[in-house]
Structures are given as C-alpha cells and as structure tokens.
Tab-separated table of C-alpha atoms in Angstrom:
chain	number	residue	atom	x	y	z
A	1	MET	CA	124.319	148.166	107.184
A	2	GLN	CA	126.044	151.175	106.113
A	3	GLU	CA	128.892	152.542	107.513
A	4	HIS	CA	128.137	156.601	108.620
A	5	PRO	CA	131.060	158.726	106.691
A	6	ALA	CA	132.308	161.116	109.272
A	7	ASP	CA	131.079	164.518	107.785
A	8	TYR	CA	128.545	166.848	108.737
A	9	SER	CA	128.081	170.990	107.992
A	10	GLU	CA	128.909	173.658	105.697
A	11	GLY	CA	130.458	171.072	106.885
A	12	GLY	CA	131.714	169.648	110.095
A	13	PRO	CA	131.539	167.071	113.088
A	14	PRO	CA	130.460	165.209	115.163
A	15	ASP	CA	129.570	162.605	113.371
A	16	ALA	CA	127.340	160.392	110.350
A	17	ALA	CA	127.446	161.993	107.100
A	18	LEU	CA	129.168	165.165	109.424
A	19	THR	CA	132.496	166.326	109.098
A	20	ASP	CA	136.037	164.012	108.083
A	21	ASP	CA	137.024	165.613	110.548
A	22	ASP	CA	139.587	163.591	112.945
A	23	ALA	CA	137.243	163.833	115.967
A	24	PRO	CA	133.684	164.167	116.441
A	25	ALA	CA	132.433	167.911	117.800
A	26	GLY	CA	133.362	169.126	120.201
A	27	ALA	CA	136.162	166.722	121.164
A	28	ASP	CA	138.523	169.459	122.174
A	29	GLY	CA	136.215	169.801	125.820
A	30	LEU	CA	136.435	165.757	125.829
A	31	ALA	CA	138.867	163.063	127.015
A	32	PRO	CA	141.861	162.291	124.724
A	33	ALA	CA	139.960	159.065	122.496
A	34	LEU	CA	140.733	155.161	123.453
A	35	ARG	CA	141.548	153.404	120.927
A	36	PHE	CA	141.358	149.524	120.259
A	37	GLU	CA	141.839	146.814	117.466
A	38	ALA	CA	139.253	144.783	116.578
A	39	ARG	CA	141.320	141.690	115.825
A	40	ILE	CA	140.000	140.040	118.996
A	41	GLY	CA	136.546	141.019	118.146
A	42	ALA	CA	135.590	139.398	115.009
A	43	GLY	CA	131.957	139.143	114.896
A	44	GLU	CA	130.802	141.424	117.953
A	45	ARG	CA	128.659	144.258	117.963
A	46	LEU	CA	130.367	147.554	118.565
A	47	ASP	CA	128.784	148.395	121.944
A	48	ARG	CA	129.231	145.245	123.296
A	49	PHE	CA	132.836	145.055	122.176
A	50	LEU	CA	133.471	148.532	123.825
A	51	ALA	CA	131.484	147.738	127.110
A	52	ALA	CA	133.954	144.722	127.736
A	53	ARG	CA	137.289	146.583	127.682
A	54	ILE	CA	136.901	150.078	128.764
A	55	ASP	CA	136.017	149.941	132.368
A	56	GLY	CA	133.290	150.783	134.359
A	57	VAL	CA	130.826	152.004	131.543
A	58	SER	CA	128.011	150.278	130.433
A	59	ARG	CA	127.171	149.209	127.732
A	60	THR	CA	124.214	151.778	127.473
A	61	ARG	CA	126.635	154.770	128.246
A	62	ILE	CA	128.386	153.222	125.505
A	63	GLN	CA	125.420	153.149	123.224
A	64	ARG	CA	124.746	156.869	123.949
A	65	TRP	CA	128.464	157.630	122.999
A	66	ILE	CA	127.875	156.203	119.873
A	67	ALA	CA	124.358	158.090	119.369
A	68	LEU	CA	126.180	161.290	119.854
A	69	GLY	CA	129.333	160.084	116.990
A	70	ALA	CA	132.133	160.015	119.634
A	71	VAL	CA	132.995	156.576	118.418
A	72	ARG	CA	134.387	155.865	115.043
A	73	VAL	CA	135.103	152.785	112.949
A	74	ASP	CA	137.999	153.326	110.674
A	75	GLY	CA	137.538	157.115	111.058
A	76	LEU	CA	133.648	156.360	110.454
A	77	THR	CA	131.009	156.778	112.492
A	78	ALA	CA	128.636	153.501	112.910
A	79	LEU	CA	125.306	151.917	114.465
A	80	SER	CA	125.694	150.117	117.582
A	81	SER	CA	124.888	147.108	115.831
A	82	ARG	CA	127.395	147.385	113.617
A	83	ARG	CA	129.392	143.727	113.258
A	84	LEU	CA	133.312	144.054	113.600
A	85	ARG	CA	135.010	142.064	111.189
A	86	GLY	CA	138.255	142.023	113.438
A	87	LEU	CA	140.381	144.036	110.962
A	88	GLU	CA	138.739	147.335	111.901
A	89	ALA	CA	140.615	150.370	114.028
A	90	VAL	CA	137.896	151.736	116.784
A	91	GLU	CA	138.211	155.386	118.573
A	92	ALA	CA	135.998	156.149	121.367
A	93	TRP	CA	136.076	159.827	122.727
A	94	PRO	CA	134.724	159.356	126.589
A	95	LEU	CA	132.222	161.909	127.066
A	96	PRO	CA	131.171	162.957	130.954
A	97	ASN	CA	128.303	162.091	132.894
A	98	GLU	CA	126.429	165.578	131.954
A	99	ALA	CA	126.525	163.881	128.097
A	100	ASP	CA	123.459	161.580	129.410
A	101	ARG	CA	121.486	164.589	129.884
A	102	SER	CA	121.623	165.038	125.722
A	103	PHE	CA	119.136	162.345	125.458
A	104	GLU	CA	116.366	164.194	127.427
A	105	PRO	CA	113.433	165.854	125.291
A	106	ASP	CA	112.747	169.709	125.040
A	107	ASP	CA	109.998	171.244	123.828
A	108	ILE	CA	111.949	173.336	120.963
A	109	PRO	CA	109.440	174.904	118.164
A	110	LEU	CA	110.880	173.202	114.969
A	111	GLN	CA	109.806	174.632	111.521
A	112	ILE	CA	109.020	171.502	109.526
A	113	VAL	CA	109.087	172.145	105.786
A	114	HIS	CA	108.467	168.633	104.553
A	115	GLU	CA	107.755	165.033	106.340
A	116	ASP	CA	107.158	161.818	104.938
A	117	ALA	CA	107.562	158.541	106.442
A	118	ASP	CA	111.236	158.361	106.099
A	119	LEU	CA	112.171	162.140	105.750
A	120	MET	CA	111.880	165.330	107.384
A	121	ILE	CA	113.257	168.690	106.047
A	122	VAL	CA	113.903	171.442	109.047
A	123	GLU	CA	114.288	174.971	108.752
A	124	LYS	CA	116.935	175.685	111.406
A	125	PRO	CA	116.857	179.129	112.912
A	126	ALA	CA	120.419	180.952	113.299
A	127	GLY	CA	120.987	180.783	117.124
A	128	LEU	CA	120.410	177.188	117.337
A	129	VAL	CA	122.681	174.189	118.067
A	130	VAL	CA	122.104	170.975	116.087
A	131	HIS	CA	124.200	168.665	118.082
A	132	PRO	CA	124.747	167.878	121.927
A	133	ALA	CA	128.431	168.628	123.023
A	134	PRO	CA	130.372	169.812	125.905
A	135	GLY	CA	128.656	173.481	126.780
A	136	ASN	CA	125.604	172.485	125.110
A	137	TRP	CA	124.182	169.221	126.192
A	138	ARG	CA	120.571	170.137	126.155
A	139	GLY	CA	118.425	172.869	123.771
A	140	THR	CA	119.909	171.396	120.809
A	141	LEU	CA	117.967	170.619	117.469
A	142	MET	CA	118.513	167.365	118.516
A	143	ASN	CA	116.637	167.654	121.796
A	144	GLY	CA	114.024	169.308	119.846
A	145	LEU	CA	113.646	165.973	117.716
A	146	LEU	CA	113.298	164.003	120.653
A	147	HIS	CA	110.260	166.144	122.117
A	148	ALA	CA	108.744	166.345	118.591
A	149	ARG	CA	108.986	162.813	117.690
A	150	PRO	CA	110.052	160.619	120.652
A	151	ASP	CA	110.266	157.544	117.951
A	152	SER	CA	113.539	159.044	116.907
A	153	ALA	CA	115.415	157.646	119.902
A	154	GLY	CA	116.276	154.899	118.048
A	155	LEU	CA	118.116	156.390	115.408
A	156	PRO	CA	121.596	158.238	115.342
A	157	ARG	CA	121.649	161.524	116.811
A	158	ALA	CA	117.475	161.429	116.393
A	159	GLY	CA	118.151	161.054	112.943
A	160	ILE	CA	120.414	164.181	112.154
A	161	VAL	CA	122.116	163.569	109.335
A	162	HIS	CA	124.327	166.599	108.685
A	163	ARG	CA	125.152	169.771	110.705
A	164	LEU	CA	124.532	173.566	110.455
A	165	ASP	CA	126.977	175.996	112.553
A	166	LYS	CA	124.867	177.356	115.273
A	167	ASP	CA	124.777	180.508	113.574
A	168	THR	CA	124.083	179.551	110.143
A	169	SER	CA	120.388	179.080	109.084
A	170	GLY	CA	118.694	177.169	106.832
A	171	LEU	CA	117.415	173.632	105.639
A	172	MET	CA	118.829	170.563	107.137
A	173	MET	CA	117.836	166.722	106.512
A	174	VAL	CA	116.492	164.184	108.914
A	175	ALA	CA	116.468	160.875	108.670
A	176	ARG	CA	113.470	159.157	109.756
A	177	SER	CA	113.891	155.414	109.678
A	178	GLU	CA	117.021	153.644	110.033
A	179	ARG	CA	116.867	152.795	106.040
A	180	ALA	CA	116.906	156.741	105.098
A	181	PHE	CA	119.288	157.239	107.711
A	182	ASP	CA	121.540	154.954	105.989
A	183	ARG	CA	121.473	156.426	102.289
A	184	LEU	CA	120.820	159.466	103.287
A	185	THR	CA	124.821	159.393	104.974
A	186	ALA	CA	126.110	157.325	102.009
A	187	ALA	CA	124.277	160.134	99.211
A	188	LEU	CA	126.326	162.699	101.376
A	189	ALA	CA	129.720	160.667	101.212
A	190	ALA	CA	129.351	159.702	97.444
A	191	ARG	CA	128.739	163.929	97.043
A	192	THR	CA	125.274	163.008	95.342
A	193	ILE	CA	123.462	165.713	97.788
A	194	GLY	CA	123.111	169.268	96.258
A	195	ARG	CA	123.811	171.395	99.200
A	196	ARG	CA	123.994	175.448	98.515
A	197	TYR	CA	124.348	178.516	100.920
A	198	LEU	CA	123.913	182.003	99.720
A	199	ALA	CA	126.702	183.929	101.973
A	200	VAL	CA	127.223	187.674	102.028
A	201	VAL	CA	130.624	188.590	102.011
A	202	GLU	CA	133.148	191.386	102.364
A	203	GLY	CA	134.748	192.669	98.954
A	204	SER	CA	134.317	192.430	95.244
A	205	PRO	CA	134.415	188.292	94.627
A	206	MET	CA	135.290	187.200	91.121
A	207	PRO	CA	132.141	186.742	89.210
A	208	GLN	CA	133.129	182.531	89.314
A	209	PHE	CA	135.583	180.234	91.191
A	210	THR	CA	136.316	177.639	92.671
A	211	ILE	CA	138.440	177.085	95.520
A	212	ASP	CA	140.372	173.819	96.345
A	213	ALA	CA	142.291	174.045	99.691
A	214	PRO	CA	142.572	171.702	102.213
A	215	ILE	CA	141.104	172.474	105.826
A	216	GLY	CA	142.586	171.153	108.774
A	217	ARG	CA	142.820	172.654	113.016
A	218	ASP	CA	144.547	175.879	113.208
A	219	PRO	CA	147.826	175.328	114.617
A	220	ARG	CA	147.703	178.812	116.594
A	221	ASP	CA	143.973	178.296	117.420
A	222	ARG	CA	142.476	175.026	118.395
A	223	LEU	CA	138.961	176.236	118.220
A	224	ARG	CA	139.159	176.851	114.603
A	225	MET	CA	139.935	175.710	111.231
A	226	ALA	CA	142.510	177.377	108.482
A	227	VAL	CA	143.681	176.552	104.780
A	228	VAL	CA	146.501	174.228	105.670
A	229	GLU	CA	149.460	171.974	104.011
A	230	PRO	CA	147.793	169.158	102.457
A	231	GLU	CA	149.403	166.254	105.037
A	232	ARG	CA	147.753	168.424	107.815
A	233	GLY	CA	144.561	168.616	106.686
A	234	ARG	CA	141.822	167.158	104.529
A	235	ARG	CA	140.854	167.950	100.689
A	236	ALA	CA	137.903	170.840	100.533
A	237	VAL	CA	136.101	172.007	97.308
A	238	THR	CA	133.969	174.990	97.420
A	239	HIS	CA	132.286	176.402	94.066
A	240	VAL	CA	131.665	180.353	94.346
A	241	THR	CA	129.060	182.113	92.278
A	242	ARG	CA	128.484	186.151	92.693
A	243	LEU	CA	125.033	187.113	92.630
A	244	ALA	CA	125.455	190.720	93.262
A	245	LEU	CA	127.753	193.456	94.192
A	246	ALA	CA	127.255	196.711	96.197
A	247	ALA	CA	129.049	199.245	99.110
A	248	GLY	CA	132.283	197.095	98.848
A	249	CYS	CA	130.357	194.038	99.840
A	250	ALA	CA	128.909	190.897	97.034
A	251	THR	CA	125.960	187.913	97.844
A	252	VAL	CA	127.019	184.972	96.582
A	253	GLU	CA	126.281	181.496	96.287
A	254	CYS	CA	128.369	178.454	97.850
A	255	ARG	CA	128.063	174.964	96.309
A	256	LEU	CA	129.550	172.012	98.359
A	257	GLU	CA	131.257	169.290	96.984
A	258	THR	CA	133.308	168.562	100.446
A	259	GLY	CA	131.704	168.908	103.627
A	260	ARG	CA	134.961	170.008	106.058
A	261	THR	CA	134.057	172.089	109.799
A	262	HIS	CA	133.317	175.470	108.773
A	263	GLN	CA	134.289	175.070	105.015
A	264	ILE	CA	132.344	177.718	103.641
A	265	ARG	CA	134.090	180.661	106.094
A	266	VAL	CA	137.442	179.064	106.085
A	267	HIS	CA	137.251	178.674	102.334
A	268	LEU	CA	135.906	182.634	102.067
A	269	ALA	CA	138.084	184.382	104.275
A	270	SER	CA	141.530	182.805	103.034
A	271	ARG	CA	140.408	184.576	99.564
A	272	GLY	CA	140.094	187.991	101.129
A	273	HIS	CA	136.036	187.896	101.311
A	274	ALA	CA	135.251	186.761	104.849
A	275	LEU	CA	131.226	186.352	105.624
A	276	VAL	CA	129.700	189.812	106.988
A	277	GLY	CA	129.454	189.347	110.531
A	278	ASP	CA	131.845	186.614	111.049
A	279	VAL	CA	134.363	188.128	113.444
A	280	GLY	CA	136.440	185.215	113.947
A	281	TYR	CA	137.216	184.522	110.640
A	282	GLY	CA	138.118	188.493	109.823
A	283	GLY	CA	134.452	189.338	108.952
A	284	ARG	CA	133.313	193.246	109.812
A	285	VAL	CA	129.756	193.480	111.567
A	286	ARG	CA	127.777	195.838	109.561
A	287	ALA	CA	124.438	197.404	109.538
A	288	GLY	CA	124.368	195.510	113.143
A	289	PHE	CA	124.614	192.032	111.816
A	290	ALA	CA	126.861	190.200	114.534
A	291	ARG	CA	126.555	186.544	112.718
A	292	GLN	CA	127.698	184.825	110.115
A	293	ALA	CA	125.756	186.350	107.044
A	294	LEU	CA	125.301	182.056	105.519
A	295	HIS	CA	122.025	180.304	104.887
A	296	ALA	CA	121.688	177.030	104.024
A	297	TRP	CA	118.799	177.613	101.011
A	298	ARG	CA	118.749	175.262	98.648
A	299	LEU	CA	118.703	170.858	99.194
A	300	GLU	CA	118.468	168.784	95.896
A	301	PHE	CA	118.734	164.762	96.625
A	302	MET	CA	117.156	161.957	95.415
A	303	HIS	CA	114.373	160.565	98.126
A	304	PRO	CA	116.332	157.772	99.908
A	305	THR	CA	113.177	155.194	99.425
A	306	ARG	CA	111.145	156.672	96.431
A	307	GLU	CA	114.018	157.154	94.054
A	308	VAL	CA	112.263	160.295	93.116
A	309	PRO	CA	114.088	164.039	92.561
A	310	MET	CA	113.573	166.461	96.150
A	311	ARG	CA	114.178	170.158	95.865
A	312	PHE	CA	113.587	172.332	98.818
A	313	ALA	CA	114.446	176.193	98.584
A	314	SER	CA	114.362	178.420	101.804
A	315	PRO	CA	113.724	181.884	101.538
A	316	VAL	CA	116.238	184.014	102.990
A	317	PRO	CA	115.811	185.315	106.840
A	318	PRO	CA	114.444	188.566	107.840
A	319	ASP	CA	118.028	189.779	109.677
A	320	MET	CA	119.743	188.979	106.317
A	321	VAL	CA	117.216	190.635	104.106
A	322	ALA	CA	117.683	193.356	106.542
A	323	LEU	CA	121.528	193.193	105.796
A	324	LEU	CA	120.758	193.183	102.211
A	325	GLY	CA	118.927	196.280	102.254
A	326	ALA	CA	121.441	198.222	104.473
A	327	LEU	CA	124.106	197.299	102.036
A	328	GLY	CA	122.367	198.019	98.947
A	329	LEU	CA	121.864	194.719	97.643
A	330	PRO	CA	119.036	193.001	96.302
A	331	GLU	CA	117.310	189.705	98.009
A	332	PRO	CA	117.933	187.165	95.785
A	333	ASP	CA	115.546	184.538	94.318
A	334	PRO	CA	116.763	180.395	94.824
A	335	ALA	CA	114.225	179.933	91.840
A	336	GLN	CA	116.526	182.408	89.119
A	337	VAL	CA	119.676	180.125	90.039
A	338	PRO	CA	120.258	176.790	87.938
A	339	PRO	CA	119.533	174.091	90.003
A	340	ASP	CA	121.593	171.143	90.471
A	341	ALA	CA	121.242	167.752	88.557
A	342	VAL	CA	119.824	165.275	90.999
A	343	ARG	CA	120.926	161.862	90.304
C-alpha cells in the first residue's frame, strides 16, 4: 500500500497528494498535534495504534480523522490499514465532534467531465469548498461525492486526490478505487501529472519565466502563505507563460512543478503580478471581479490503471470570460498551448 504524499492544490493540504505543508488544511483552527513514536507499535494498523493511545477516542473516530487527512505518518497521510514498521513518527490533529458530520452526504450538483471504474474528472465551480475543515464541515465537494457516489465513502476523502482553493474553479481528479487513489497520489508526488492554470494578473509580466522560491506560513499572519527563507518553508516551483497583455493586466498560464498551499497566488504576488481579485495577496478588484482570477484549465496524466495518456481541458468560466472582455484581453484557447509530455 502506498503512503499518500502530503500535498493538495494550487497546492495545499489537508491531505493526500495534497500539499507538503506541516499540518492538515485548517489546522490553525484545531487542537495541537499529538505526536507518537511507533517503535512500540511495529506491525499494528495505524488506526488501532492511535485508538490504543488516545484516551476517550474510539477507533471509528480515529478512522475519520485519518480519512480527513488529520493524521500523518512521517509527514505523509496514510490509510487506516497502514501497518507500522516501528520506525515512524505519527502525528494526529484531534478533530472536534462536529467533524463527524463531514461524512454525511449533501445533494450538491456535480459537473462530471469523465468517469470510469477508477477515475472521475470533476469541474469545480468557484465558491465550492473541496474538503471539510473547521468552519466548513458540510456542503463541500467531498459531501457531494458521498451523495452522488455512496461507495466513495470507502476511500480517503471520498477519493479526492488534490485540492483547489474555494474561489478557484476548474478540473479536479477523483479516484474511484483504492488502487487508483494510490497510483494517482504517487504520480502527483513524482510530478508526472501536468497541472496548468489560467490566471489574470496585474502588470506586464515577462513572456516566460520560472519562479523557484520556498513557501511557508506568513510569520505575520498564520492564515496566509508567503515566500520565506529556505529553512522556514518548502521548495516551490511555478513555470509561467504570458498569453496576452492589455489594460495593465495580462493572462498567463502557470504550470505547477510542486503543489504548495496558495502557490500560484503567492509566487505571482511576490513578482508584482498579483491575481486580479485576490485582495488577500495584493490584487485589485477589477470590473466587479471579486475572486482570485484563477482557473484550473488543463490536466494531463497517465490513467492510473489503463496506463494510457489522459488529457482534459476546461473552458474559461463565464465570470472570467466577462473579466477578460472588460479588460480587452482575448479569451485563450487551451488547445493552442502546447501540451505536456505525459509520461
């Protein structure tokens, strides 16, 4: 069984191929992590190991914490059934009782682009939270998946492989089998999944450039991320290509090499090109557009079980089309941008 690397979004945690952050998404609103050495638990299942060592918490609740990405083994998320070798460091962020509600299904319309026995591609609208966390235990994409596909309850996070911020729209991968979940999260960790984002930014960026700058928690505001000194953050790499310029703004395509929390938003803002509408990172509201102008418009990867190339492109959402029109920027076509080489 594969461990599930911790990294998730444009990038960000809670979770499995979620982000390489120090804690699950929303951890700032949780109790401090409990830490255990597994040397006395060699051969034990992860859920049994924790249930025997955390007073007053049932194994069922431990399994829910694990499913929500609130447990890490050597910094990585793992399944409840993971057998400990005895050498690992285990961390658990105790979740409040309200977190149990996260596993209730909600009738949330899903725009499914593709589905087979192992894989689902979903088009996430802006405004939808992907994964339950403090303040959003219900009404998330995960709850919608539990309603639409009840069998997804047997997978971590109902099969969600990576995350998008609430106000970012676009394509997401969802595993439909445990084998596919393991392989997709491993592929994400190995950086063999092509994730490309369309953004509208302030200023006049160079035609092509790469930002290689570590990202960590902003020391002045724990709810924000920032470019930090290497010892205080994780390496983050974003490749940027300018597509068009007009009215002091530009459209760019961002290709993620890593997936840290708020990576695109932080990296572009650090270069003076904050996303339009992203006021949290210095962007301006233009033409009434009040969310970050960011859309996950292309996914390119090998199918987790068929081992054939899969490529998906998402049309620019209507609100971004309207923004582009107001700024005099042409609507880009993902078919005109060279694809990644899917390995």
